[in-house]
Amino acid sequence: MKIRTLIVDDEPHAIEVLEKYLAQFNQMELVGKCADAIQAFQLLQQKTIDLMFLDIQMPGIKGTDLLRSLKNPPKVIFTTAHSEYALEGFELNAVDYLLKPISFERFLRAVDKIYQLTENKSRPAVTHETMVNDHETFIYLKVERKTIKVNVNDILWIESLRDYVKVVTKDHTYITRQKISILEEMLPENKFVRIHRSFMVALAKIDSFYSYSIEIAGHELPIGRNYKQDVQKKLKAERLQFD
């Protein structure tokens, strides 16, 4: 089931950021974008909206006043640069209150709340499972409501987003709720190396490296000071193996 979403904000850049974030979630369907409360009010009379990302300080009518005017409002996540409205926002039963500039990590946590409310379950909406076979190694990632099988040999790197991880392959990027340390324990030690507290990479996918970074598929990833010795050891062993 799609979550029909509306963005209401008078700042074009803020809309672009939210639209970019939403595009990474298949379950989110962006129904409309409005620059002020009047436009949003009219659209809400015409279309069914499940979730509204709502700015507060806008020309004419404030976002909080718009919400008060609705008899059957959708779920609301406030997006604003003004922290002083937080109490008022939560008094209006907002699901979350995001302060601009909004990081993707913070956006993820807000979306997770929406999934939990939508599913009406206390467990996290995004989980992780893994299965390893002698002939084929793969992991199962719970992405939104769908469980996706990802072949370990297709993974380029994994990036930590605090309570989430981003698993990057050549063709896809998956975001699932999990700690990178758990994935580090589950994935084959001879195929992956932790290069930073926020990054783990596939050894076979490394294109080049320096003393401070690694390049994979046109992306440069940092090598953390505490991981440098282990990275050098793994890379040396990998070179000897290829010789």
PDB file of N, CA and C in Angstrom, residues 133-185:
ATOM      1  N   ASN A 133      24.929 -19.566   2.372  1.00  0.00           N
ATOM      2  CA  ASN A 133      24.923 -20.899   1.804  1.00  0.00           C
ATOM      3  C   ASN A 133      26.316 -21.176   1.246  1.00  0.00           C
ATOM      4  N   ASP A 134      26.742 -22.423   1.269  1.00  0.00           N
ATOM      5  CA  ASP A 134      28.087 -22.751   0.791  1.00  0.00           C
ATOM      6  C   ASP A 134      28.279 -22.386  -0.681  1.00  0.00           C
ATOM      7  N   HIS A 135      27.212 -22.510  -1.480  1.00  0.00           N
ATOM      8  CA  HIS A 135      27.327 -22.268  -2.909  1.00  0.00           C
ATOM      9  C   HIS A 135      26.971 -20.833  -3.284  1.00  0.00           C
ATOM     10  N   GLU A 136      26.159 -20.204  -2.486  1.00  0.00           N
ATOM     11  CA  GLU A 136      25.705 -18.854  -2.793  1.00  0.00           C
ATOM     12  C   GLU A 136      25.580 -18.069  -1.492  1.00  0.00           C
ATOM     13  N   THR A 137      26.164 -16.896  -1.454  1.00  0.00           N
ATOM     14  CA  THR A 137      26.099 -16.063  -0.272  1.00  0.00           C
ATOM     15  C   THR A 137      25.232 -14.854  -0.560  1.00  0.00           C
ATOM     16  N   PHE A 138      24.246 -14.655   0.265  1.00  0.00           N
ATOM     17  CA  PHE A 138      23.355 -13.525   0.071  1.00  0.00           C
ATOM     18  C   PHE A 138      22.785 -13.083   1.410  1.00  0.00           C
ATOM     19  N   ILE A 139      22.233 -11.885   1.426  1.00  0.00           N
ATOM     20  CA  ILE A 139      21.554 -11.383   2.613  1.00  0.00           C
ATOM     21  C   ILE A 139      20.139 -10.988   2.224  1.00  0.00           C
ATOM     22  N   TYR A 140      19.242 -11.068   3.198  1.00  0.00           N
ATOM     23  CA  TYR A 140      17.883 -10.581   3.009  1.00  0.00           C
ATOM     24  C   TYR A 140      17.773  -9.248   3.741  1.00  0.00           C
ATOM     25  N   LEU A 141      17.375  -8.225   3.022  1.00  0.00           N
ATOM     26  CA  LEU A 141      17.191  -6.901   3.607  1.00  0.00           C
ATOM     27  C   LEU A 141      15.714  -6.569   3.644  1.00  0.00           C
ATOM     28  N   LYS A 142      15.235  -6.129   4.817  1.00  0.00           N
ATOM     29  CA  LYS A 142      13.848  -5.689   4.933  1.00  0.00           C
ATOM     30  C   LYS A 142      13.824  -4.196   4.611  1.00  0.00           C
ATOM     31  N   VAL A 143      13.328  -3.868   3.426  1.00  0.00           N
ATOM     32  CA  VAL A 143      13.268  -2.484   2.967  1.00  0.00           C
ATOM     33  C   VAL A 143      11.795  -2.095   2.861  1.00  0.00           C
ATOM     34  N   GLU A 144      11.392  -1.150   3.713  1.00  0.00           N
ATOM     35  CA  GLU A 144       9.977  -0.805   3.833  1.00  0.00           C
ATOM     36  C   GLU A 144       9.217  -2.088   4.155  1.00  0.00           C
ATOM     37  N   ARG A 145       8.241  -2.474   3.351  1.00  0.00           N
ATOM     38  CA  ARG A 145       7.465  -3.688   3.646  1.00  0.00           C
ATOM     39  C   ARG A 145       7.957  -4.909   2.884  1.00  0.00           C
ATOM     40  N   LYS A 146       8.963  -4.703   2.061  1.00  0.00           N
ATOM     41  CA  LYS A 146       9.415  -5.773   1.175  1.00  0.00           C
ATOM     42  C   LYS A 146      10.737  -6.354   1.647  1.00  0.00           C
ATOM     43  N   THR A 147      10.869  -7.676   1.572  1.00  0.00           N
ATOM     44  CA  THR A 147      12.124  -8.345   1.879  1.00  0.00           C
ATOM     45  C   THR A 147      12.853  -8.632   0.571  1.00  0.00           C
ATOM     46  N   ILE A 148      14.076  -8.118   0.463  1.00  0.00           N
ATOM     47  CA  ILE A 148      14.823  -8.179  -0.794  1.00  0.00           C
ATOM     48  C   ILE A 148      16.071  -9.042  -0.621  1.00  0.00           C
ATOM     49  N   LYS A 149      16.275  -9.954  -1.550  1.00  0.00           N
ATOM     50  CA  LYS A 149      17.464 -10.801  -1.555  1.00  0.00           C
ATOM     51  C   LYS A 149      18.586 -10.085  -2.300  1.00  0.00           C
ATOM     52  N   VAL A 150      19.727  -9.919  -1.631  1.00  0.00           N
ATOM     53  CA  VAL A 150      20.862  -9.234  -2.232  1.00  0.00           C
ATOM     54  C   VAL A 150      22.064 -10.179  -2.206  1.00  0.00           C
ATOM     55  N   ASN A 151      22.602 -10.453  -3.381  1.00  0.00           N
ATOM     56  CA  ASN A 151      23.785 -11.303  -3.465  1.00  0.00           C
ATOM     57  C   ASN A 151      24.984 -10.543  -2.905  1.00  0.00           C
ATOM     58  N   VAL A 152      25.710 -11.170  -2.015  1.00  0.00           N
ATOM     59  CA  VAL A 152      26.859 -10.529  -1.373  1.00  0.00           C
ATOM     60  C   VAL A 152      27.900 -10.096  -2.408  1.00  0.00           C
ATOM     61  N   ASN A 153      28.044 -10.868  -3.467  1.00  0.00           N
ATOM     62  CA  ASN A 153      29.033 -10.529  -4.500  1.00  0.00           C
ATOM     63  C   ASN A 153      28.677  -9.279  -5.287  1.00  0.00           C
ATOM     64  N   ASP A 154      27.438  -8.800  -5.172  1.00  0.00           N
ATOM     65  CA  ASP A 154      27.013  -7.586  -5.868  1.00  0.00           C
ATOM     66  C   ASP A 154      27.241  -6.325  -5.035  1.00  0.00           C
ATOM     67  N   ILE A 155      27.549  -6.486  -3.758  1.00  0.00           N
ATOM     68  CA  ILE A 155      27.684  -5.330  -2.867  1.00  0.00           C
ATOM     69  C   ILE A 155      28.999  -4.598  -3.129  1.00  0.00           C
ATOM     70  N   LEU A 156      28.915  -3.278  -3.289  1.00  0.00           N
ATOM     71  CA  LEU A 156      30.115  -2.450  -3.444  1.00  0.00           C
ATOM     72  C   LEU A 156      30.607  -1.969  -2.086  1.00  0.00           C
ATOM     73  N   TRP A 157      29.717  -1.324  -1.344  1.00  0.00           N
ATOM     74  CA  TRP A 157      30.058  -0.896   0.003  1.00  0.00           C
ATOM     75  C   TRP A 157      28.810  -0.750   0.857  1.00  0.00           C
ATOM     76  N   ILE A 158      29.033  -0.621   2.152  1.00  0.00           N
ATOM     77  CA  ILE A 158      27.956  -0.429   3.119  1.00  0.00           C
ATOM     78  C   ILE A 158      28.290   0.801   3.948  1.00  0.00           C
ATOM     79  N   GLU A 159      27.310   1.665   4.112  1.00  0.00           N
ATOM     80  CA  GLU A 159      27.514   2.918   4.855  1.00  0.00           C
ATOM     81  C   GLU A 159      26.578   2.975   6.055  1.00  0.00           C
ATOM     82  N   SER A 160      27.119   3.327   7.191  1.00  0.00           N
ATOM     83  CA  SER A 160      26.317   3.443   8.404  1.00  0.00           C
ATOM     84  C   SER A 160      25.595   4.789   8.445  1.00  0.00           C
ATOM     85  N   LEU A 161      24.305   4.741   8.801  1.00  0.00           N
ATOM     86  CA  LEU A 161      23.503   5.945   9.026  1.00  0.00           C
ATOM     87  C   LEU A 161      22.907   5.845  10.435  1.00  0.00           C
ATOM     88  N   ARG A 162      23.761   5.669  11.396  1.00  0.00           N
ATOM     89  CA  ARG A 162      23.417   5.482  12.804  1.00  0.00           C
ATOM     90  C   ARG A 162      22.600   4.208  12.998  1.00  0.00           C
ATOM     91  N   ASP A 163      21.273   4.291  13.096  1.00  0.00           N
ATOM     92  CA  ASP A 163      20.444   3.108  13.311  1.00  0.00           C
ATOM     93  C   ASP A 163      20.110   2.381  12.013  1.00  0.00           C
ATOM     94  N   TYR A 164      20.582   2.899  10.897  1.00  0.00           N
ATOM     95  CA  TYR A 164      20.313   2.313   9.590  1.00  0.00           C
ATOM     96  C   TYR A 164      21.635   2.060   8.866  1.00  0.00           C
ATOM     97  N   VAL A 165      21.557   1.263   7.810  1.00  0.00           N
ATOM     98  CA  VAL A 165      22.700   1.117   6.912  1.00  0.00           C
ATOM     99  C   VAL A 165      22.222   1.294   5.476  1.00  0.00           C
ATOM    100  N   LYS A 166      23.115   1.804   4.653  1.00  0.00           N
ATOM    101  CA  LYS A 166      22.865   1.918   3.221  1.00  0.00           C
ATOM    102  C   LYS A 166      23.742   0.881   2.539  1.00  0.00           C
ATOM    103  N   VAL A 167      23.115  -0.063   1.857  1.00  0.00           N
ATOM    104  CA  VAL A 167      23.828  -1.117   1.145  1.00  0.00           C
ATOM    105  C   VAL A 167      23.831  -0.743  -0.337  1.00  0.00           C
ATOM    106  N   VAL A 168      25.026  -0.514  -0.879  1.00  0.00           N
ATOM    107  CA  VAL A 168      25.156  -0.027  -2.246  1.00  0.00           C
ATOM    108  C   VAL A 168      25.661  -1.145  -3.151  1.00  0.00           C
ATOM    109  N   THR A 169      24.896  -1.433  -4.218  1.00  0.00           N
ATOM    110  CA  THR A 169      25.339  -2.362  -5.253  1.00  0.00           C
ATOM    111  C   THR A 169      25.510  -1.570  -6.551  1.00  0.00           C
ATOM    112  N   LYS A 170      25.919  -2.250  -7.614  1.00  0.00           N
ATOM    113  CA  LYS A 170      26.134  -1.562  -8.886  1.00  0.00           C
ATOM    114  C   LYS A 170      24.850  -0.916  -9.399  1.00  0.00           C
ATOM    115  N   ASP A 171      23.721  -1.606  -9.202  1.00  0.00           N
ATOM    116  CA  ASP A 171      22.462  -1.153  -9.804  1.00  0.00           C
ATOM    117  C   ASP A 171      21.459  -0.578  -8.812  1.00  0.00           C
ATOM    118  N   HIS A 172      21.649  -0.851  -7.518  1.00  0.00           N
ATOM    119  CA  HIS A 172      20.640  -0.431  -6.544  1.00  0.00           C
ATOM    120  C   HIS A 172      21.287   0.062  -5.252  1.00  0.00           C
ATOM    121  N   THR A 173      20.522   0.841  -4.501  1.00  0.00           N
ATOM    122  CA  THR A 173      20.896   1.239  -3.144  1.00  0.00           C
ATOM    123  C   THR A 173      19.736   0.882  -2.223  1.00  0.00           C
ATOM    124  N   TYR A 174      20.040   0.135  -1.164  1.00  0.00           N
ATOM    125  CA  TYR A 174      19.013  -0.303  -0.226  1.00  0.00           C
ATOM    126  C   TYR A 174      19.271   0.316   1.146  1.00  0.00           C
ATOM    127  N   ILE A 175      18.222   0.745   1.803  1.00  0.00           N
ATOM    128  CA  ILE A 175      18.339   1.305   3.145  1.00  0.00           C
ATOM    129  C   ILE A 175      17.509   0.446   4.088  1.00  0.00           C
ATOM    130  N   THR A 176      18.156  -0.068   5.121  1.00  0.00           N
ATOM    131  CA  THR A 176      17.482  -0.952   6.054  1.00  0.00           C
ATOM    132  C   THR A 176      17.892  -0.608   7.469  1.00  0.00           C
ATOM    133  N   ARG A 177      17.035  -0.910   8.413  1.00  0.00           N
ATOM    134  CA  ARG A 177      17.339  -0.594   9.814  1.00  0.00           C
ATOM    135  C   ARG A 177      18.234  -1.679  10.404  1.00  0.00           C
ATOM    136  N   GLN A 178      19.475  -1.318  10.644  1.00  0.00           N
ATOM    137  CA  GLN A 178      20.451  -2.265  11.170  1.00  0.00           C
ATOM    138  C   GLN A 178      21.731  -1.525  11.506  1.00  0.00           C
ATOM    139  N   LYS A 179      22.525  -2.077  12.404  1.00  0.00           N
ATOM    140  CA  LYS A 179      23.829  -1.521  12.749  1.00  0.00           C
ATOM    141  C   LYS A 179      24.884  -2.096  11.811  1.00  0.00           C
ATOM    142  N   ILE A 180      25.830  -1.270  11.407  1.00  0.00           N
ATOM    143  CA  ILE A 180      26.876  -1.745  10.516  1.00  0.00           C
ATOM    144  C   ILE A 180      27.725  -2.817  11.189  1.00  0.00           C
ATOM    145  N   SER A 181      27.842  -2.758  12.511  1.00  0.00           N
ATOM    146  CA  SER A 181      28.631  -3.759  13.239  1.00  0.00           C
ATOM    147  C   SER A 181      28.009  -5.151  13.133  1.00  0.00           C
ATOM    148  N   ILE A 182      26.679  -5.223  13.047  1.00  0.00           N
ATOM    149  CA  ILE A 182      26.007  -6.510  12.895  1.00  0.00           C
ATOM    150  C   ILE A 182      26.292  -7.089  11.514  1.00  0.00           C
ATOM    151  N   LEU A 183      26.211  -6.237  10.494  1.00  0.00           N
ATOM    152  CA  LEU A 183      26.529  -6.700   9.144  1.00  0.00           C
ATOM    153  C   LEU A 183      27.987  -7.132   9.028  1.00  0.00           C
ATOM    154  N   GLU A 184      28.859  -6.427   9.726  1.00  0.00           N
ATOM    155  CA  GLU A 184      30.284  -6.767   9.700  1.00  0.00           C
ATOM    156  C   GLU A 184      30.507  -8.183  10.219  1.00  0.00           C
ATOM    157  N   GLU A 185      29.753  -8.580  11.227  1.00  0.00           N
ATOM    158  CA  GLU A 185      29.870  -9.928  11.789  1.00  0.00           C
ATOM    159  C   GLU A 185      29.281 -10.979  10.858  1.00  0.00           C
TER     160      GLU A 185
END
